[in-house]
């Protein structure tokens, strides 16, 4: 980490923190973290598969779907974030930042260009592509349900009469099945049995938290998970490991935080008008104790209040409440003094930034591979730029000839026109093929996460709008000075590129 003797050196590109909006860490008093998919990075090949299988079982056993579903398998590499599900038509879309559909599939079948344009490009009024007609796939946890929806669309189309429900109703059933999996605790019980099978270990996490605390920062955790599960996950990530490699369930990890809020019900947690009650949690028993905005309340029967033996490190654990409670507990005077790190554009980043004015950092695990590939493929991108330029020049020449051709030189002109048309087709075809090959280097189906062709993707646009900082994993914070001034790169308008 930065504070170690060997720290402060060049940081490899996949671990760097990227800046959209200037942020001086010296002005940050408190750094907060989400847990699921932020501090705890789940393994998609095990955790997402577990979620997928649980959802399929619920669809068959509880919602009456055909038993054939039980033989289905999950390809955890297929879906990516930033996609939009068209619930009504059974389509899966990838859009650019202007909300134009660039890649579209019906189930797993790629839609023809004409089909795509007819569905999404020939309307008098632009579609907003928002809820409730569409579902936004913006979290890693949504990938399994998106994949299952595509499978159901394919199955319904190929087996008429097997599923009576319309596409939109199938999606609603998938969401209901996912919620059932969460409510009955199936997923969390499995993770609790063997956290190492489902969660990536990160040895840089504790040193990063220690460095932040040593720099004088307040640290806090706000998660939607309840205390029992939070304790298991955080104990795995930050707790001491016994000689046999297993982590004994203790509360040592609390020393790295000043306040822990579980069961926060984000994003409603971030609304000041939220009047949810705040309860103190006894770590050993999990018992909830009444508080007056965070201050312990005397019990009717004093013996009911348990001694907080486990909180001698100074960390207090709560459940529920709202951001108003948190500001009071941390003695925060200005919301711009808080940096919050999360993985969910809407649940963590958008609300905390737009509603509160907190500073934000988005964790995008896919970014590490993406920037490494970008670095490797820069020559290919340059070749594409040249191909595009050549095609434009040929088209301009062709248009000019067509505009000015005269009857005297018609025969000569016709020859040049045909030659230019052939060249244009050759460059167009080469450019299109090269663009597709580059696209497939990143992902066979959906291409680059942050791009669709030459435009930023819808997901990239959201990252740019709502995240002050973004990076591939939360512990990358430990590679930089806790007092670093993060500065964005210069913005360029199209008219500046050719000059600058």
Coordinates of C-alpha atoms in Angstrom, one line a residue:
X1 CA 0.0 0.0 0.0
X2 CA 1.0 3.6 -0.4
X3 CA 2.1 4.1 3.2
X4 CA 4.5 1.1 3.2
X5 CA 8.2 1.7 2.5
X6 CA 7.8 0.3 -1.0
X7 CA 4.6 2.1 -1.7
X8 CA 4.1 5.3 -3.8
X9 CA 5.4 3.8 -7.0
X10 CA 3.9 3.5 -10.5
X11 CA 0.5 1.8 -10.3
X12 CA -0.4 -0.7 -13.0
X13 CA -3.2 0.6 -15.2
X14 CA -5.8 -2.1 -14.0
X15 CA -5.5 -0.9 -10.4
X16 CA -5.6 2.9 -11.1
X17 CA -8.3 5.2 -9.8
X18 CA -9.9 7.3 -12.6
X19 CA -11.3 10.8 -11.9
X20 CA -14.4 12.4 -13.4
X21 CA -14.7 15.3 -11.0
X22 CA -11.9 16.9 -8.9
X23 CA -11.7 15.5 -5.4
X24 CA -9.2 16.7 -2.8
X25 CA -9.0 13.9 -0.2
X26 CA -7.7 16.5 2.4
X27 CA -11.3 17.8 2.6
X28 CA -12.8 14.3 3.2
X29 CA -13.5 13.7 6.9
X30 CA -15.3 10.3 6.5
X31 CA -15.0 7.4 4.1
X32 CA -17.9 5.0 3.9
X33 CA -18.3 1.6 2.2
X34 CA -21.0 -0.6 0.9
X35 CA -20.4 -4.3 1.6
X36 CA -21.9 -6.6 -1.1
X37 CA -19.9 -6.3 -4.4
X38 CA -17.8 -3.5 -2.9
X39 CA -15.8 -4.7 0.1
X40 CA -17.0 -8.3 -0.7
X41 CA -16.3 -9.2 -4.3
X42 CA -18.4 -12.3 -5.0
X43 CA -17.1 -15.0 -7.4
X44 CA -19.6 -15.1 -10.4
X45 CA -18.8 -18.7 -11.3
X46 CA -20.0 -19.9 -7.8
X47 CA -22.2 -17.1 -6.3
X48 CA -24.1 -16.1 -9.4
X49 CA -24.6 -19.8 -10.3
X50 CA -26.0 -20.4 -6.8
X51 CA -28.4 -17.5 -7.3
X52 CA -29.4 -18.7 -10.7
X53 CA -30.1 -22.3 -9.6
X54 CA -32.1 -21.1 -6.6
X55 CA -34.2 -18.9 -8.9
X56 CA -34.9 -21.7 -11.3
X57 CA -36.1 -24.0 -8.5
X58 CA -38.4 -21.3 -7.2
X59 CA -39.9 -20.8 -10.7
X60 CA -40.6 -24.5 -11.1
X61 CA -41.6 -25.4 -7.5
X62 CA -43.4 -22.2 -6.5
X63 CA -44.6 -20.6 -9.7
X64 CA -45.5 -23.6 -11.8
X65 CA -43.0 -23.3 -14.7
X66 CA -42.1 -26.4 -16.7
X67 CA -39.7 -29.0 -15.1
X68 CA -37.4 -28.7 -18.1
X69 CA -36.0 -25.6 -16.6
X70 CA -34.3 -27.7 -13.9
X71 CA -31.8 -29.1 -16.4
X72 CA -30.7 -25.6 -17.5
X73 CA -27.2 -24.3 -16.8
X74 CA -25.9 -20.8 -16.3
X75 CA -23.1 -19.2 -18.4
X76 CA -21.8 -16.5 -16.0
X77 CA -19.7 -14.9 -18.8
X78 CA -22.5 -14.1 -21.1
X79 CA -24.3 -11.0 -19.7
X80 CA -22.6 -7.7 -18.9
X81 CA -23.7 -4.6 -17.0
X82 CA -25.3 -1.7 -18.6
X83 CA -27.8 -3.7 -20.6
X84 CA -31.5 -2.9 -20.8
X85 CA -34.3 -5.6 -20.9
X86 CA -37.3 -4.8 -23.0
X87 CA -39.8 -6.8 -20.9
X88 CA -42.7 -6.5 -23.3
X89 CA -40.9 -7.7 -26.4
X90 CA -38.4 -10.1 -24.8
X91 CA -35.4 -8.2 -26.2
X92 CA -32.0 -7.4 -24.6
X93 CA -30.4 -4.1 -25.7
X94 CA -27.1 -2.3 -25.4
X95 CA -27.3 1.4 -26.0
X96 CA -25.0 4.4 -26.4
X97 CA -25.0 7.4 -24.2
X98 CA -27.8 9.0 -26.4
X99 CA -30.0 6.0 -25.8
X100 CA -29.8 4.7 -29.3
X101 CA -29.9 0.9 -29.5
X102 CA -26.7 -0.4 -31.0
X103 CA -26.7 -4.1 -30.1
X104 CA -30.0 -6.0 -29.7
X105 CA -30.9 -9.6 -29.1
X106 CA -34.3 -11.4 -28.9
X107 CA -33.5 -14.0 -26.3
X108 CA -30.2 -15.3 -27.6
X109 CA -30.9 -14.5 -31.3
X110 CA -29.2 -11.4 -32.7
X111 CA -31.8 -9.1 -34.3
X112 CA -31.3 -8.0 -37.9
X113 CA -30.5 -4.3 -38.4
X114 CA -33.8 -3.8 -40.2
X115 CA -35.7 -5.5 -37.3
X116 CA -33.8 -3.3 -34.8
X117 CA -34.5 -0.1 -36.7
X118 CA -38.2 -1.0 -37.2
X119 CA -38.6 -1.7 -33.5
X120 CA -36.6 1.1 -31.9
X121 CA -35.7 3.6 -34.6
X122 CA -38.9 4.5 -36.4
X123 CA -41.0 6.3 -33.8
X124 CA -42.1 9.9 -33.7
X125 CA -41.4 10.1 -29.9
X126 CA -38.1 8.9 -28.5
X127 CA -38.4 6.1 -26.0
X128 CA -36.9 6.8 -22.6
X129 CA -36.1 3.1 -22.0
X130 CA -36.9 3.4 -18.3
X131 CA -38.9 1.4 -15.8
X132 CA -41.6 0.0 -15.7
X133 CA -41.5 -1.1 -19.4
X134 CA -37.8 -1.8 -19.3
X135 CA -35.5 -3.3 -16.7
X136 CA -32.0 -1.9 -16.1
X137 CA -29.1 -4.4 -15.6
X138 CA -26.8 -2.2 -13.6
X139 CA -25.5 -4.5 -10.9
X140 CA -23.5 -7.7 -11.1
X141 CA -26.2 -9.4 -9.2
X142 CA -28.7 -8.8 -12.0
X143 CA -26.7 -10.8 -14.6
X144 CA -28.1 -14.1 -13.6
X145 CA -31.8 -12.9 -13.8
X146 CA -31.0 -11.4 -17.3
X147 CA -29.6 -14.6 -18.5
X148 CA -32.6 -16.6 -17.2
X149 CA -35.0 -14.1 -18.9
X150 CA -33.2 -14.7 -22.2
X151 CA -33.4 -18.5 -21.7
X152 CA -37.2 -18.2 -21.0
X153 CA -37.8 -16.1 -24.1
X154 CA -36.0 -18.7 -26.3
X155 CA -37.9 -21.5 -24.6
X156 CA -41.3 -19.8 -25.0
X157 CA -40.6 -19.1 -28.7
X158 CA -39.5 -22.7 -29.5
X159 CA -42.1 -24.5 -27.4
X160 CA -45.5 -22.8 -28.0
X161 CA -48.0 -23.5 -25.3
X162 CA -45.4 -24.6 -22.7
X163 CA -45.4 -21.1 -21.0
X164 CA -48.6 -19.2 -21.3
X165 CA -47.3 -16.0 -19.7
X166 CA -46.3 -13.0 -21.8
X167 CA -42.6 -11.9 -21.8
X168 CA -43.3 -9.1 -19.3
X169 CA -45.0 -11.5 -16.9
X170 CA -42.1 -14.0 -17.2
X171 CA -39.7 -11.2 -16.1
X172 CA -42.0 -10.4 -13.2
X173 CA -41.9 -14.1 -12.2
X174 CA -38.1 -14.2 -12.4
X175 CA -37.9 -11.1 -10.1
X176 CA -40.4 -12.7 -7.7
X177 CA -38.3 -15.9 -7.7
X178 CA -35.1 -14.0 -7.0
X179 CA -36.8 -12.2 -4.1
X180 CA -38.0 -15.5 -2.7
X181 CA -34.4 -16.8 -2.7
X182 CA -33.3 -13.8 -0.7
X183 CA -36.2 -14.0 1.7
X184 CA -35.8 -17.6 2.6
X185 CA -32.1 -17.1 3.2
X186 CA -31.0 -19.9 0.9
X187 CA -28.2 -17.9 -0.7
X188 CA -26.8 -16.4 2.5
X189 CA -26.9 -19.8 4.3
X190 CA -24.7 -21.3 1.6
X191 CA -22.3 -18.4 1.7
X192 CA -22.1 -18.5 5.5
X193 CA -21.2 -22.2 5.4
X194 CA -18.2 -21.6 3.1
X195 CA -17.4 -17.9 2.5
X196 CA -14.1 -18.7 0.7
X197 CA -16.0 -20.6 -2.0
X198 CA -18.2 -17.6 -2.9
X199 CA -16.1 -14.5 -2.0
X200 CA -12.7 -13.3 -3.3
X201 CA -10.1 -12.7 -0.6
X202 CA -8.4 -9.4 -0.7
X203 CA -5.2 -9.1 1.4
X204 CA -5.0 -5.4 0.6
X205 CA -8.3 -4.6 2.3
X206 CA -7.2 -4.4 5.9
X207 CA -4.0 -2.4 5.2
X208 CA -6.1 0.1 3.2
X209 CA -8.7 0.5 6.1
X210 CA -5.8 0.8 8.6
X211 CA -4.1 3.5 6.5
X212 CA -7.4 5.5 6.2
X213 CA -7.9 5.3 10.0
X214 CA -4.2 6.2 10.7
X215 CA -4.7 9.3 8.4
X216 CA -7.4 10.5 10.8
X217 CA -10.4 9.6 8.7
X218 CA -13.7 8.3 10.1
X219 CA -14.7 5.1 8.4
X220 CA -18.2 3.6 8.3
X221 CA -20.1 0.7 6.7
X222 CA -23.6 1.0 5.3
X223 CA -25.1 -2.2 3.9
X224 CA -28.6 -3.6 3.2
X225 CA -27.5 -6.9 4.6
X226 CA -28.5 -7.7 8.1
X227 CA -26.1 -8.1 11.0
X228 CA -25.7 -11.9 11.1
X229 CA -24.7 -12.1 7.5
X230 CA -22.6 -8.8 7.6
X231 CA -20.6 -10.2 10.5
X232 CA -19.9 -13.5 8.6
X233 CA -18.7 -11.7 5.4
X234 CA -16.7 -9.0 7.2
X235 CA -15.2 -11.5 9.5
X236 CA -14.0 -13.6 6.5
X237 CA -12.6 -10.5 4.8
X238 CA -11.0 -8.7 7.8
X239 CA -10.9 -11.1 10.7
X240 CA -8.0 -13.1 12.0
X241 CA -7.4 -16.5 10.4
X242 CA -6.6 -19.5 12.6
X243 CA -3.7 -21.9 12.0
X244 CA -5.9 -24.3 9.9
X245 CA -6.9 -21.5 7.6
X246 CA -10.4 -21.1 8.8
X247 CA -11.7 -17.8 10.3
X248 CA -13.2 -18.0 13.8
X249 CA -16.3 -15.9 14.1
X250 CA -15.2 -12.9 16.2
X251 CA -15.8 -9.2 16.1
X252 CA -12.2 -8.0 15.6
X253 CA -13.1 -6.5 12.2
X254 CA -15.2 -3.8 14.0
X255 CA -11.9 -2.1 14.9
X256 CA -11.6 -0.8 11.3
X257 CA -14.9 1.1 11.5
X258 CA -16.4 3.9 13.7
X259 CA -20.1 3.1 12.7
X260 CA -21.7 0.1 11.0
X261 CA -25.2 0.4 9.7
X262 CA -26.9 -2.9 8.7
X263 CA -30.4 -3.4 7.1
X264 CA -30.1 0.2 5.7
X265 CA -32.7 -0.3 2.9
X266 CA -30.7 1.8 0.5
X267 CA -31.5 3.8 -1.6
X268 CA -34.3 5.1 0.7
X269 CA -31.7 5.4 3.5
X270 CA -30.3 8.4 1.6
X271 CA -33.5 10.5 1.8
X272 CA -33.5 13.0 4.7
X273 CA -37.3 12.7 5.0
X274 CA -36.9 9.0 5.7
X275 CA -38.2 8.4 9.2
X276 CA -37.1 4.8 9.7
X277 CA -36.2 4.0 13.3
X278 CA -32.6 3.4 14.3
X279 CA -31.8 0.4 16.5
X280 CA -28.6 -0.5 18.2
X281 CA -27.4 -4.1 17.5
X282 CA -25.9 -6.3 20.2
X283 CA -23.2 -8.1 18.2
X284 CA -23.2 -11.3 20.3
X285 CA -26.9 -11.9 20.4
X286 CA -28.1 -9.9 17.4
X287 CA -30.7 -8.3 19.7
X288 CA -32.0 -4.9 18.6
X289 CA -32.1 -2.2 21.2
X290 CA -34.1 1.0 21.1
X291 CA -32.2 4.3 20.6
X292 CA -33.2 8.0 20.5
X293 CA -31.5 8.9 17.1
X294 CA -28.5 6.8 18.1
X295 CA -28.5 7.6 21.8
X296 CA -29.2 4.4 23.9
X297 CA -32.6 4.5 25.6
X298 CA -33.2 3.2 29.1
X299 CA -35.2 -0.1 29.0
X300 CA -38.4 -0.5 31.1
X301 CA -36.6 -3.5 32.7
X302 CA -33.0 -2.4 33.0
X303 CA -31.8 -6.0 33.1
X304 CA -32.9 -6.4 29.4
X305 CA -30.1 -4.1 28.2
X306 CA -27.1 -6.3 27.4
X307 CA -23.6 -5.2 28.3
X308 CA -21.9 -4.2 25.1
X309 CA -18.7 -6.1 25.9
X310 CA -17.8 -6.6 22.2
X311 CA -17.8 -2.9 21.4
X312 CA -14.8 -1.9 23.5
X313 CA -13.0 -0.9 20.3
X314 CA -15.4 2.1 19.9
X315 CA -17.4 0.9 16.9
X316 CA -21.2 1.0 17.2
X317 CA -23.4 -1.3 15.2
X318 CA -26.9 -0.2 14.2
X319 CA -29.8 -1.4 12.0
X320 CA -32.2 0.8 9.9
X321 CA -32.3 4.5 10.4
X322 CA -31.5 7.1 7.7
X323 CA -28.7 9.3 6.6
X324 CA -29.7 12.0 9.1
X325 CA -28.9 9.5 11.9
X326 CA -25.5 8.7 10.3
X327 CA -24.5 12.4 9.9
X328 CA -25.3 12.9 13.6
X329 CA -23.4 9.8 14.7
X330 CA -20.3 10.8 12.7
X331 CA -20.6 14.5 13.6
X332 CA -20.6 15.4 9.9
X333 CA -21.1 19.2 9.3
X334 CA -21.1 19.1 5.5
X335 CA -22.1 16.4 3.1
X336 CA -19.2 17.2 0.8
X337 CA -16.9 15.9 3.6
X338 CA -18.1 12.3 3.0
X339 CA -16.7 9.9 0.3
X340 CA -18.9 6.9 -0.2
X341 CA -17.7 3.8 -2.1
X342 CA -20.2 1.5 -3.7
X343 CA -20.9 -0.7 -6.7
X344 CA -24.5 0.2 -7.6
X345 CA -25.1 3.2 -9.8
X346 CA -28.6 3.8 -8.5
X347 CA -28.6 2.3 -5.0
X348 CA -25.2 3.7 -3.9
X349 CA -23.9 6.4 -6.2
X350 CA -26.7 8.4 -7.8
X351 CA -28.8 8.8 -4.6
X352 CA -25.8 9.7 -2.3
X353 CA -24.5 12.2 -4.9
X354 CA -27.7 13.8 -6.2
X355 CA -29.7 13.8 -3.0
X356 CA -26.9 14.5 -0.5
X357 CA -24.0 15.9 -2.3
X358 CA -21.7 13.2 -0.9
X359 CA -18.5 12.5 -3.0
X360 CA -18.6 9.1 -4.7
X361 CA -16.4 6.3 -5.9
X362 CA -17.8 3.5 -8.0
X363 CA -16.3 0.0 -8.0
X364 CA -16.3 -1.6 -11.5
X365 CA -14.5 -5.0 -11.2
X366 CA -14.8 -5.5 -15.0
X367 CA -12.6 -2.4 -15.5
X368 CA -9.3 -4.1 -14.8
X369 CA -9.6 -6.4 -17.7
X370 CA -11.1 -3.7 -19.9
X371 CA -8.2 -1.2 -19.5
X372 CA -5.6 -3.9 -19.9
X373 CA -7.1 -4.9 -23.2
X374 CA -7.4 -1.2 -24.3
X375 CA -3.7 -0.7 -23.5
X376 CA -2.8 -3.8 -25.6
X377 CA -5.1 -2.9 -28.6
X378 CA -4.2 0.8 -29.1
X379 CA -2.6 0.1 -32.5
X380 CA -5.8 -1.6 -33.7
X381 CA -7.8 1.4 -32.6
X382 CA -5.4 3.7 -34.5
X383 CA -5.8 1.6 -37.7
X384 CA -9.6 1.9 -37.3
X385 CA -9.3 5.6 -37.1
X386 CA -7.3 5.7 -40.3
X387 CA -9.8 3.4 -42.1
X388 CA -12.6 5.7 -41.0
X389 CA -10.8 8.8 -42.2
X390 CA -10.0 7.2 -45.6
X391 CA -13.6 6.2 -46.1
X392 CA -14.8 9.8 -45.3
X393 CA -12.3 11.2 -47.8
X394 CA -13.5 8.8 -50.6
X395 CA -17.1 9.7 -49.8
X396 CA -16.4 13.4 -50.0
X397 CA -14.6 13.0 -53.3
X398 CA -17.5 10.9 -54.7
X399 CA -20.1 13.4 -53.6
X400 CA -18.2 16.2 -55.2
X401 CA -17.9 14.4 -58.5
X402 CA -21.6 13.5 -58.6
X403 CA -22.5 17.1 -57.9
X404 CA -20.2 18.6 -60.6
X405 CA -20.1 16.0 -63.4
X406 CA -20.8 17.4 -66.9
X407 CA -22.1 15.8 -70.0
X408 CA -18.8 16.3 -71.9
X409 CA -16.7 14.2 -69.4
X410 CA -19.5 11.8 -68.6
X411 CA -17.6 8.7 -69.7
X412 CA -14.5 9.7 -67.7
X413 CA -16.5 10.6 -64.7
X414 CA -18.4 7.4 -64.8
X415 CA -15.2 5.4 -64.6
X416 CA -13.9 7.4 -61.6
X417 CA -17.3 7.2 -59.9
X418 CA -17.3 3.4 -60.2
X419 CA -13.7 3.2 -59.0
X420 CA -14.5 5.4 -56.0
X421 CA -17.6 3.4 -55.2
X422 CA -15.6 0.2 -55.2
X423 CA -12.9 1.8 -52.9
X424 CA -15.7 3.1 -50.6
X425 CA -17.2 -0.4 -50.3
X426 CA -13.8 -2.0 -49.7
X427 CA -13.0 0.5 -46.9
X428 CA -16.5 0.2 -45.5
X429 CA -16.3 -3.6 -45.4
X430 CA -12.8 -3.6 -43.9
X431 CA -13.7 -1.0 -41.3
X432 CA -16.9 -2.9 -40.3
X433 CA -15.1 -6.2 -40.0
X434 CA -12.2 -4.7 -38.0
X435 CA -14.6 -2.9 -35.7
X436 CA -16.5 -6.2 -35.1
X437 CA -13.2 -8.0 -34.4
X438 CA -12.2 -5.3 -31.9
X439 CA -15.7 -5.5 -30.3
X440 CA -15.3 -9.3 -29.8
X441 CA -11.9 -9.0 -28.2
X442 CA -13.7 -7.5 -25.2
X443 CA -16.8 -9.6 -25.2
X444 CA -18.1 -12.0 -27.9
X445 CA -21.6 -10.7 -27.8
X446 CA -21.7 -7.2 -26.1
X447 CA -18.3 -5.8 -26.8
X448 CA -16.6 -3.2 -24.7
X449 CA -18.3 -2.3 -21.5
X450 CA -17.8 1.4 -21.8
X451 CA -18.3 1.8 -25.6
X452 CA -20.7 1.0 -28.4
X453 CA -18.8 1.6 -31.6
X454 CA -17.4 5.1 -31.3
X455 CA -19.8 6.3 -28.7
X456 CA -19.7 5.9 -24.9
X457 CA -22.2 3.3 -23.8
X458 CA -25.1 4.1 -21.6
X459 CA -23.3 2.5 -18.6
X460 CA -20.2 4.7 -19.3
X461 CA -22.4 7.8 -19.5
X462 CA -23.8 7.0 -16.0
X463 CA -20.4 6.4 -14.6
X464 CA -19.3 9.8 -15.9
X465 CA -22.3 11.6 -14.6
X466 CA -22.6 10.2 -11.1
X467 CA -19.2 8.8 -10.0
X468 CA -16.5 11.4 -8.9
X469 CA -14.0 8.5 -9.0
X470 CA -14.2 5.0 -10.4
X471 CA -11.8 2.0 -10.1
X472 CA -11.7 -1.8 -10.4
X473 CA -11.6 -2.7 -6.7
X474 CA -12.1 -0.9 -3.4
X475 CA -8.6 -1.7 -2.1
X476 CA -7.0 0.4 -4.9
X477 CA -7.7 3.3 -2.5
X478 CA -4.8 2.0 -0.5
X479 CA -2.3 2.5 -3.4
X480 CA -2.7 6.3 -3.3
X481 CA -2.0 8.9 -0.6
X482 CA -4.9 9.4 1.7
X483 CA -4.4 13.1 1.1
X484 CA -4.2 12.8 -2.7
X485 CA -5.8 15.5 -4.9
X486 CA -7.6 13.6 -7.7
X487 CA -7.8 15.7 -10.9
X488 CA -9.8 14.7 -14.0
X489 CA -8.3 14.7 -17.5
X490 CA -9.2 17.5 -19.8
X491 CA -12.6 17.3 -21.6
X492 CA -12.5 17.5 -25.4
X493 CA -15.2 18.7 -27.8
X494 CA -15.1 17.3 -31.3
X495 CA -13.8 20.6 -32.7
X496 CA -10.8 20.4 -30.4
X497 CA -9.5 16.9 -31.3
X498 CA -8.0 17.8 -34.7
X499 CA -6.2 20.9 -33.2
X500 CA -5.1 19.6 -29.8

